[in-house]
């Protein structure tokens, strides 16, 4: 029975690493692409910088929020793993 607990915990740890790692990579790539497009647009039309900047910060918050939701789900499985109750 103890080996099943250890197996569930090991797979959970692997899943947590994948969730957080892929979420961080996706958020970094998304913010990087968005930042580069903002700089391109600001270089083409400098008079639109305040409006573009407002939308850039809004989107950066949404991208980070999606990543943090993934971190929250991963921490839920890390600290209150509902899969362990299936092993009992």
Coordinates of C-alpha atoms in Angstrom, one line a residue, residues 6-78:
X6 CA 4.8 6.9 -3.1
X7 CA 3.9 6.3 -6.8
X8 CA 1.0 8.7 -6.7
X9 CA 3.2 11.3 -4.9
X10 CA 5.9 10.9 -7.5
X11 CA 3.6 11.3 -10.5
X12 CA 2.0 14.3 -8.8
X13 CA 5.4 15.9 -8.3
X14 CA 6.2 15.2 -12.0
X15 CA 2.9 16.7 -13.0
X16 CA 3.4 19.8 -10.8
X17 CA 6.8 20.4 -12.5
X18 CA 5.3 20.1 -15.9
X19 CA 2.4 22.4 -15.1
X20 CA 4.6 25.1 -13.6
X21 CA 7.4 24.8 -16.1
X22 CA 5.3 24.9 -19.3
X23 CA 3.2 27.7 -17.8
X24 CA 6.3 29.7 -17.1
X25 CA 7.7 29.1 -20.6
X26 CA 4.4 30.1 -22.2
X27 CA 4.0 33.2 -20.1
X28 CA 7.6 34.3 -20.9
X29 CA 7.2 33.7 -24.6
X30 CA 3.9 35.5 -24.6
X31 CA 5.1 38.6 -22.8
X32 CA 8.3 38.6 -25.0
X33 CA 6.3 38.6 -28.2
X34 CA 3.9 41.2 -26.9
X35 CA 6.7 43.5 -25.8
X36 CA 8.4 43.2 -29.2
X37 CA 5.2 44.0 -31.0
X38 CA 4.6 47.0 -28.7
X39 CA 8.0 48.3 -29.5
X40 CA 7.4 47.8 -33.2
X41 CA 4.1 49.7 -33.0
X42 CA 5.6 52.5 -30.9
X43 CA 8.4 52.9 -33.4
X44 CA 5.9 53.2 -36.3
X45 CA 3.4 55.5 -34.6
X46 CA 4.8 57.2 -31.6
X47 CA 1.6 59.2 -31.0
X48 CA -0.2 56.1 -30.0
X49 CA 2.2 55.0 -27.3
X50 CA -0.1 55.9 -24.3
X51 CA -3.0 53.9 -25.7
X52 CA -0.8 51.0 -26.7
X53 CA 0.9 51.0 -23.4
X54 CA -2.4 50.7 -21.6
X55 CA -3.4 47.6 -23.6
X56 CA 0.1 46.1 -23.2
X57 CA -0.1 46.3 -19.4
X58 CA -3.6 44.9 -19.4
X59 CA -2.5 41.9 -21.5
X60 CA 0.6 41.4 -19.4
X61 CA -1.7 41.1 -16.4
X62 CA -3.9 38.6 -18.1
X63 CA -0.9 36.5 -19.2
X64 CA 0.5 36.5 -15.7
X65 CA -2.9 35.6 -14.3
X66 CA -3.2 32.6 -16.5
X67 CA 0.2 31.4 -15.3
X68 CA -0.7 32.0 -11.7
X69 CA -3.9 30.1 -12.0
X70 CA -1.8 27.1 -13.2
X71 CA 0.5 27.6 -10.2
X72 CA -2.5 27.6 -7.9
X73 CA -3.8 24.4 -9.4
X74 CA -0.4 22.8 -9.1
X75 CA -0.1 23.8 -5.5
X76 CA -3.5 22.4 -4.8
X77 CA -2.3 19.0 -6.1
X78 CA 0.9 19.4 -4.1

